[in-house]
Amino acid sequence: MGRKRVLGGSFITIITYQSTQVLDILHSGKVYRAYPSRTLNYAYSSLIDMLGLHCQSPIFGYLKYHRHLADGRLSSSVRLTLKVPREHVKLTEFQTWAEFIYYSKLTKPYDYTQLKPEALQGNTTEISQKKLDHLIRSLKRQKSPWAYRFPQAVLEEIRPEWVADYKILLSST
């Protein structure tokens, strides 16, 4: 009897761009866990809650062989190719996540599930509680990687044993 495969295969290949300091941490044999973002902390903590993660800040990447819109590449960064056990990977739709980031600025300070009343007053755009509810449901729902248009991998951490390959990308300036 084979076990049920939620994301297909026992490992998922993820590409993520990180700083050279992250590579140093991994080379020293330590697990890398991201620190909270100053600018996106509220949206990140909301995503952590939605996905049931146990971290201070999520780590993002994209799936090898899948379409992606943003790769997280910065100058003087490292492209890590990770082989991550599927049970450590959560997936979201990149565009849904980007839209939620915008909506999170319009939600109540301690409740990302509810829009502020003033966000709805005089609203001439498509902003609605119904749309926010849809975004949250979509982010929570885990699907097959091929069911996403632009799948985004979300990790709690990066373990040294997950690193299959890396490439240091030098700044062009």
PDB file of N, CA, C and O in Angstrom, residues 96-152:
ATOM      1  N   THR A  96      -2.687  35.950  -5.254  1.00  0.00           N
ATOM      2  CA  THR A  96      -3.609  36.056  -4.118  1.00  0.00           C
ATOM      3  C   THR A  96      -2.881  36.630  -2.910  1.00  0.00           C
ATOM      4  O   THR A  96      -3.411  37.490  -2.194  1.00  0.00           O
ATOM      5  N   TRP A  97      -1.660  36.177  -2.681  1.00  0.00           N
ATOM      6  CA  TRP A  97      -0.848  36.690  -1.577  1.00  0.00           C
ATOM      7  C   TRP A  97      -0.580  38.184  -1.768  1.00  0.00           C
ATOM      8  O   TRP A  97      -0.708  38.972  -0.833  1.00  0.00           O
ATOM      9  N   ALA A  98      -0.223  38.595  -2.972  1.00  0.00           N
ATOM     10  CA  ALA A  98       0.049  40.011  -3.243  1.00  0.00           C
ATOM     11  C   ALA A  98      -1.200  40.857  -2.984  1.00  0.00           C
ATOM     12  O   ALA A  98      -1.124  41.947  -2.406  1.00  0.00           O
ATOM     13  N   GLU A  99      -2.357  40.344  -3.377  1.00  0.00           N
ATOM     14  CA  GLU A  99      -3.599  41.072  -3.143  1.00  0.00           C
ATOM     15  C   GLU A  99      -3.925  41.129  -1.653  1.00  0.00           C
ATOM     16  O   GLU A  99      -4.394  42.147  -1.152  1.00  0.00           O
ATOM     17  N   PHE A 100      -3.645  40.041  -0.926  1.00  0.00           N
ATOM     18  CA  PHE A 100      -3.886  40.054   0.516  1.00  0.00           C
ATOM     19  C   PHE A 100      -2.994  41.095   1.208  1.00  0.00           C
ATOM     20  O   PHE A 100      -3.437  41.751   2.151  1.00  0.00           O
ATOM     21  N   ILE A 101      -1.758  41.234   0.761  1.00  0.00           N
ATOM     22  CA  ILE A 101      -0.869  42.246   1.364  1.00  0.00           C
ATOM     23  C   ILE A 101      -1.530  43.621   1.279  1.00  0.00           C
ATOM     24  O   ILE A 101      -1.542  44.382   2.249  1.00  0.00           O
ATOM     25  N   TYR A 102      -2.093  43.945   0.119  1.00  0.00           N
ATOM     26  CA  TYR A 102      -2.796  45.223  -0.039  1.00  0.00           C
ATOM     27  C   TYR A 102      -3.979  45.300   0.930  1.00  0.00           C
ATOM     28  O   TYR A 102      -4.154  46.286   1.643  1.00  0.00           O
ATOM     29  N   TYR A 103      -4.793  44.262   0.964  1.00  0.00           N
ATOM     30  CA  TYR A 103      -5.974  44.249   1.832  1.00  0.00           C
ATOM     31  C   TYR A 103      -5.599  44.330   3.312  1.00  0.00           C
ATOM     32  O   TYR A 103      -6.327  44.913   4.111  1.00  0.00           O
ATOM     33  N   SER A 104      -4.462  43.738   3.689  1.00  0.00           N
ATOM     34  CA  SER A 104      -4.084  43.722   5.113  1.00  0.00           C
ATOM     35  C   SER A 104      -3.901  45.141   5.660  1.00  0.00           C
ATOM     36  O   SER A 104      -4.081  45.367   6.853  1.00  0.00           O
ATOM     37  N   LYS A 105      -3.595  46.085   4.802  1.00  0.00           N
ATOM     38  CA  LYS A 105      -3.456  47.487   5.229  1.00  0.00           C
ATOM     39  C   LYS A 105      -4.808  48.117   5.546  1.00  0.00           C
ATOM     40  O   LYS A 105      -4.866  49.175   6.156  1.00  0.00           O
ATOM     41  N   LEU A 106      -5.883  47.452   5.119  1.00  0.00           N
ATOM     42  CA  LEU A 106      -7.232  47.975   5.317  1.00  0.00           C
ATOM     43  C   LEU A 106      -8.004  47.213   6.395  1.00  0.00           C
ATOM     44  O   LEU A 106      -9.173  47.486   6.618  1.00  0.00           O
ATOM     45  N   THR A 107      -7.326  46.257   7.052  1.00  0.00           N
ATOM     46  CA  THR A 107      -8.015  45.455   8.069  1.00  0.00           C
ATOM     47  C   THR A 107      -7.825  46.049   9.448  1.00  0.00           C
ATOM     48  O   THR A 107      -6.968  46.911   9.671  1.00  0.00           O
ATOM     49  N   LYS A 108      -8.620  45.554  10.374  1.00  0.00           N
ATOM     50  CA  LYS A 108      -8.520  46.004  11.760  1.00  0.00           C
ATOM     51  C   LYS A 108      -7.138  45.662  12.307  1.00  0.00           C
ATOM     52  O   LYS A 108      -6.558  44.639  11.925  1.00  0.00           O
ATOM     53  N   PRO A 109      -6.606  46.477  13.209  1.00  0.00           N
ATOM     54  CA  PRO A 109      -5.228  46.295  13.683  1.00  0.00           C
ATOM     55  C   PRO A 109      -4.906  44.907  14.243  1.00  0.00           C
ATOM     56  O   PRO A 109      -3.810  44.425  14.055  1.00  0.00           O
ATOM     57  N   TYR A 110      -5.832  44.269  14.909  1.00  0.00           N
ATOM     58  CA  TYR A 110      -5.540  42.968  15.508  1.00  0.00           C
ATOM     59  C   TYR A 110      -6.451  41.868  14.990  1.00  0.00           C
ATOM     60  O   TYR A 110      -6.628  40.852  15.631  1.00  0.00           O
ATOM     61  N   ASP A 111      -7.036  42.100  13.806  1.00  0.00           N
ATOM     62  CA  ASP A 111      -7.924  41.103  13.215  1.00  0.00           C
ATOM     63  C   ASP A 111      -7.863  41.201  11.695  1.00  0.00           C
ATOM     64  O   ASP A 111      -8.602  41.968  11.072  1.00  0.00           O
ATOM     65  N   TYR A 112      -6.982  40.418  11.095  1.00  0.00           N
ATOM     66  CA  TYR A 112      -6.799  40.462   9.641  1.00  0.00           C
ATOM     67  C   TYR A 112      -8.009  39.941   8.875  1.00  0.00           C
ATOM     68  O   TYR A 112      -8.081  40.089   7.663  1.00  0.00           O
ATOM     69  N   THR A 113      -8.987  39.373   9.592  1.00  0.00           N
ATOM     70  CA  THR A 113     -10.165  38.824   8.914  1.00  0.00           C
ATOM     71  C   THR A 113     -11.271  39.865   8.726  1.00  0.00           C
ATOM     72  O   THR A 113     -12.264  39.581   8.061  1.00  0.00           O
ATOM     73  N   GLN A 114     -11.112  41.041   9.296  1.00  0.00           N
ATOM     74  CA  GLN A 114     -12.158  42.061   9.241  1.00  0.00           C
ATOM     75  C   GLN A 114     -11.615  43.384   8.710  1.00  0.00           C
ATOM     76  O   GLN A 114     -10.611  43.886   9.203  1.00  0.00           O
ATOM     77  N   LEU A 115     -12.309  43.930   7.723  1.00  0.00           N
ATOM     78  CA  LEU A 115     -11.941  45.245   7.204  1.00  0.00           C
ATOM     79  C   LEU A 115     -12.341  46.330   8.195  1.00  0.00           C
ATOM     80  O   LEU A 115     -13.342  46.195   8.908  1.00  0.00           O
ATOM     81  N   LYS A 116     -11.571  47.406   8.243  1.00  0.00           N
ATOM     82  CA  LYS A 116     -11.933  48.576   9.044  1.00  0.00           C
ATOM     83  C   LYS A 116     -13.186  49.191   8.418  1.00  0.00           C
ATOM     84  O   LYS A 116     -13.317  49.215   7.188  1.00  0.00           O
ATOM     85  N   PRO A 117     -14.105  49.693   9.232  1.00  0.00           N
ATOM     86  CA  PRO A 117     -15.319  50.314   8.667  1.00  0.00           C
ATOM     87  C   PRO A 117     -14.994  51.432   7.677  1.00  0.00           C
ATOM     88  O   PRO A 117     -15.642  51.561   6.646  1.00  0.00           O
ATOM     89  N   GLU A 118     -13.949  52.218   7.968  1.00  0.00           N
ATOM     90  CA  GLU A 118     -13.605  53.331   7.081  1.00  0.00           C
ATOM     91  C   GLU A 118     -13.078  52.849   5.720  1.00  0.00           C
ATOM     92  O   GLU A 118     -13.104  53.589   4.743  1.00  0.00           O
ATOM     93  N   ALA A 119     -12.630  51.603   5.642  1.00  0.00           N
ATOM     94  CA  ALA A 119     -12.167  51.057   4.358  1.00  0.00           C
ATOM     95  C   ALA A 119     -13.338  50.822   3.409  1.00  0.00           C
ATOM     96  O   ALA A 119     -13.153  50.793   2.197  1.00  0.00           O
ATOM     97  N   LEU A 120     -14.533  50.667   3.980  1.00  0.00           N
ATOM     98  CA  LEU A 120     -15.721  50.406   3.169  1.00  0.00           C
ATOM     99  C   LEU A 120     -16.525  51.668   2.869  1.00  0.00           C
ATOM    100  O   LEU A 120     -17.316  51.692   1.933  1.00  0.00           O
ATOM    101  N   GLN A 121     -16.317  52.729   3.659  1.00  0.00           N
ATOM    102  CA  GLN A 121     -17.068  53.970   3.475  1.00  0.00           C
ATOM    103  C   GLN A 121     -16.579  54.705   2.237  1.00  0.00           C
ATOM    104  O   GLN A 121     -15.377  54.897   2.048  1.00  0.00           O
ATOM    105  N   GLY A 122     -17.491  55.104   1.393  1.00  0.00           N
ATOM    106  CA  GLY A 122     -17.141  55.834   0.182  1.00  0.00           C
ATOM    107  C   GLY A 122     -16.303  55.004  -0.777  1.00  0.00           C
ATOM    108  O   GLY A 122     -15.596  55.545  -1.618  1.00  0.00           O
ATOM    109  N   ASN A 123     -16.387  53.704  -0.632  1.00  0.00           N
ATOM    110  CA  ASN A 123     -15.590  52.779  -1.441  1.00  0.00           C
ATOM    111  C   ASN A 123     -16.105  52.747  -2.870  1.00  0.00           C
ATOM    112  O   ASN A 123     -17.227  52.345  -3.129  1.00  0.00           O
ATOM    113  N   THR A 124     -15.261  53.184  -3.788  1.00  0.00           N
ATOM    114  CA  THR A 124     -15.642  53.139  -5.203  1.00  0.00           C
ATOM    115  C   THR A 124     -14.882  52.037  -5.943  1.00  0.00           C
ATOM    116  O   THR A 124     -15.041  51.876  -7.134  1.00  0.00           O
ATOM    117  N   THR A 125     -14.058  51.295  -5.218  1.00  0.00           N
ATOM    118  CA  THR A 125     -13.303  50.208  -5.837  1.00  0.00           C
ATOM    119  C   THR A 125     -13.951  48.875  -5.503  1.00  0.00           C
ATOM    120  O   THR A 125     -15.041  48.824  -4.954  1.00  0.00           O
ATOM    121  N   GLU A 126     -13.256  47.819  -5.790  1.00  0.00           N
ATOM    122  CA  GLU A 126     -13.777  46.473  -5.572  1.00  0.00           C
ATOM    123  C   GLU A 126     -13.492  45.947  -4.162  1.00  0.00           C
ATOM    124  O   GLU A 126     -13.585  44.754  -3.926  1.00  0.00           O
ATOM    125  N   ILE A 127     -13.105  46.804  -3.242  1.00  0.00           N
ATOM    126  CA  ILE A 127     -12.784  46.373  -1.885  1.00  0.00           C
ATOM    127  C   ILE A 127     -14.078  45.963  -1.175  1.00  0.00           C
ATOM    128  O   ILE A 127     -15.041  46.719  -1.131  1.00  0.00           O
ATOM    129  N   SER A 128     -14.063  44.745  -0.616  1.00  0.00           N
ATOM    130  CA  SER A 128     -15.243  44.280   0.109  1.00  0.00           C
ATOM    131  C   SER A 128     -14.834  43.216   1.113  1.00  0.00           C
ATOM    132  O   SER A 128     -13.799  42.565   0.958  1.00  0.00           O
ATOM    133  N   GLN A 129     -15.666  43.043   2.135  1.00  0.00           N
ATOM    134  CA  GLN A 129     -15.431  41.983   3.114  1.00  0.00           C
ATOM    135  C   GLN A 129     -15.504  40.626   2.445  1.00  0.00           C
ATOM    136  O   GLN A 129     -14.735  39.719   2.756  1.00  0.00           O
ATOM    137  N   LYS A 130     -16.398  40.490   1.489  1.00  0.00           N
ATOM    138  CA  LYS A 130     -16.540  39.234   0.752  1.00  0.00           C
ATOM    139  C   LYS A 130     -15.242  38.882   0.019  1.00  0.00           C
ATOM    140  O   LYS A 130     -14.803  37.732   0.020  1.00  0.00           O
ATOM    141  N   LYS A 131     -14.615  39.868  -0.593  1.00  0.00           N
ATOM    142  CA  LYS A 131     -13.357  39.641  -1.310  1.00  0.00           C
ATOM    143  C   LYS A 131     -12.243  39.259  -0.330  1.00  0.00           C
ATOM    144  O   LYS A 131     -11.462  38.338  -0.597  1.00  0.00           O
ATOM    145  N   LEU A 132     -12.170  39.932   0.815  1.00  0.00           N
ATOM    146  CA  LEU A 132     -11.171  39.587   1.840  1.00  0.00           C
ATOM    147  C   LEU A 132     -11.386  38.154   2.312  1.00  0.00           C
ATOM    148  O   LEU A 132     -10.421  37.385   2.417  1.00  0.00           O
ATOM    149  N   ASP A 133     -12.631  37.772   2.575  1.00  0.00           N
ATOM    150  CA  ASP A 133     -12.941  36.400   2.988  1.00  0.00           C
ATOM    151  C   ASP A 133     -12.470  35.392   1.944  1.00  0.00           C
ATOM    152  O   ASP A 133     -11.903  34.352   2.270  1.00  0.00           O
ATOM    153  N   HIS A 134     -12.693  35.714   0.667  1.00  0.00           N
ATOM    154  CA  HIS A 134     -12.260  34.835  -0.427  1.00  0.00           C
ATOM    155  C   HIS A 134     -10.736  34.707  -0.457  1.00  0.00           C
ATOM    156  O   HIS A 134     -10.206  33.602  -0.636  1.00  0.00           O
ATOM    157  N   LEU A 135     -10.020  35.809  -0.285  1.00  0.00           N
ATOM    158  CA  LEU A 135      -8.554  35.772  -0.281  1.00  0.00           C
ATOM    159  C   LEU A 135      -8.034  34.870   0.838  1.00  0.00           C
ATOM    160  O   LEU A 135      -7.138  34.048   0.624  1.00  0.00           O
ATOM    161  N   ILE A 136      -8.605  35.012   2.017  1.00  0.00           N
ATOM    162  CA  ILE A 136      -8.167  34.218   3.179  1.00  0.00           C
ATOM    163  C   ILE A 136      -8.449  32.733   2.940  1.00  0.00           C
ATOM    164  O   ILE A 136      -7.579  31.888   3.172  1.00  0.00           O
ATOM    165  N   ARG A 137      -9.639  32.409   2.456  1.00  0.00           N
ATOM    166  CA  ARG A 137      -9.961  30.999   2.154  1.00  0.00           C
ATOM    167  C   ARG A 137      -8.991  30.428   1.126  1.00  0.00           C
ATOM    168  O   ARG A 137      -8.511  29.306   1.263  1.00  0.00           O
ATOM    169  N   SER A 138      -8.702  31.205   0.105  1.00  0.00           N
ATOM    170  CA  SER A 138      -7.801  30.755  -0.952  1.00  0.00           C
ATOM    171  C   SER A 138      -6.382  30.530  -0.431  1.00  0.00           C
ATOM    172  O   SER A 138      -5.728  29.556  -0.800  1.00  0.00           O
ATOM    173  N   LEU A 139      -5.909  31.409   0.427  1.00  0.00           N
ATOM    174  CA  LEU A 139      -4.560  31.254   0.980  1.00  0.00           C
ATOM    175  C   LEU A 139      -4.466  30.036   1.898  1.00  0.00           C
ATOM    176  O   LEU A 139      -3.441  29.359   1.934  1.00  0.00           O
ATOM    177  N   LYS A 140      -5.514  29.743   2.615  1.00  0.00           N
ATOM    178  CA  LYS A 140      -5.513  28.605   3.541  1.00  0.00           C
ATOM    179  C   LYS A 140      -5.577  27.260   2.828  1.00  0.00           C
ATOM    180  O   LYS A 140      -5.016  26.277   3.287  1.00  0.00           O
ATOM    181  N   ARG A 141      -6.277  27.221   1.701  1.00  0.00           N
ATOM    182  CA  ARG A 141      -6.532  25.958   0.999  1.00  0.00           C
ATOM    183  C   ARG A 141      -5.263  25.457   0.304  1.00  0.00           C
ATOM    184  O   ARG A 141      -4.696  26.145  -0.539  1.00  0.00           O
ATOM    185  N   GLN A 142      -4.840  24.257   0.644  1.00  0.00           N
ATOM    186  CA  GLN A 142      -3.673  23.635   0.022  1.00  0.00           C
ATOM    187  C   GLN A 142      -4.127  22.781  -1.150  1.00  0.00           C
ATOM    188  O   GLN A 142      -5.035  21.970  -1.020  1.00  0.00           O
ATOM    189  N   LYS A 143      -3.493  22.999  -2.300  1.00  0.00           N
ATOM    190  CA  LYS A 143      -3.836  22.267  -3.517  1.00  0.00           C
ATOM    191  C   LYS A 143      -2.574  21.666  -4.115  1.00  0.00           C
ATOM    192  O   LYS A 143      -1.465  21.949  -3.665  1.00  0.00           O
ATOM    193  N   SER A 144      -2.751  20.886  -5.137  1.00  0.00           N
ATOM    194  CA  SER A 144      -1.636  20.347  -5.899  1.00  0.00           C
ATOM    195  C   SER A 144      -0.866  21.510  -6.515  1.00  0.00           C
ATOM    196  O   SER A 144      -1.467  22.511  -6.918  1.00  0.00           O
ATOM    197  N   PRO A 145       0.462  21.404  -6.618  1.00  0.00           N
ATOM    198  CA  PRO A 145       1.232  22.492  -7.220  1.00  0.00           C
ATOM    199  C   PRO A 145       0.732  22.906  -8.605  1.00  0.00           C
ATOM    200  O   PRO A 145       0.759  24.075  -8.954  1.00  0.00           O
ATOM    201  N   TRP A 146       0.261  21.948  -9.384  1.00  0.00           N
ATOM    202  CA  TRP A 146      -0.192  22.257 -10.741  1.00  0.00           C
ATOM    203  C   TRP A 146      -1.567  22.919 -10.765  1.00  0.00           C
ATOM    204  O   TRP A 146      -2.016  23.368 -11.814  1.00  0.00           O
ATOM    205  N   ALA A 147      -2.243  23.004  -9.613  1.00  0.00           N
ATOM    206  CA  ALA A 147      -3.545  23.663  -9.546  1.00  0.00           C
ATOM    207  C   ALA A 147      -3.404  25.181  -9.346  1.00  0.00           C
ATOM    208  O   ALA A 147      -4.390  25.904  -9.407  1.00  0.00           O
ATOM    209  N   TYR A 148      -2.180  25.650  -9.135  1.00  0.00           N
ATOM    210  CA  TYR A 148      -1.914  27.077  -8.974  1.00  0.00           C
ATOM    211  C   TYR A 148      -1.414  27.651 -10.291  1.00  0.00           C
ATOM    212  O   TYR A 148      -0.690  26.984 -11.030  1.00  0.00           O
ATOM    213  N   ARG A 149      -1.764  28.883 -10.548  1.00  0.00           N
ATOM    214  CA  ARG A 149      -1.224  29.541 -11.740  1.00  0.00           C
ATOM    215  C   ARG A 149       0.239  29.904 -11.513  1.00  0.00           C
ATOM    216  O   ARG A 149       1.088  29.642 -12.354  1.00  0.00           O
ATOM    217  N   PHE A 150       0.523  30.541 -10.375  1.00  0.00           N
ATOM    218  CA  PHE A 150       1.880  30.902  -9.981  1.00  0.00           C
ATOM    219  C   PHE A 150       2.089  30.448  -8.532  1.00  0.00           C
ATOM    220  O   PHE A 150       1.940  31.248  -7.603  1.00  0.00           O
ATOM    221  N   PRO A 151       2.411  29.170  -8.313  1.00  0.00           N
ATOM    222  CA  PRO A 151       2.542  28.682  -6.937  1.00  0.00           C
ATOM    223  C   PRO A 151       3.724  29.317  -6.215  1.00  0.00           C
ATOM    224  O   PRO A 151       4.789  29.530  -6.796  1.00  0.00           O
ATOM    225  N   GLN A 152       3.492  29.638  -4.966  1.00  0.00           N
ATOM    226  CA  GLN A 152       4.518  30.215  -4.099  1.00  0.00           C
ATOM    227  C   GLN A 152       4.724  29.263  -2.930  1.00  0.00           C
ATOM    228  O   GLN A 152       3.758  28.905  -2.250  1.00  0.00           O
TER     229      GLN A 152
END
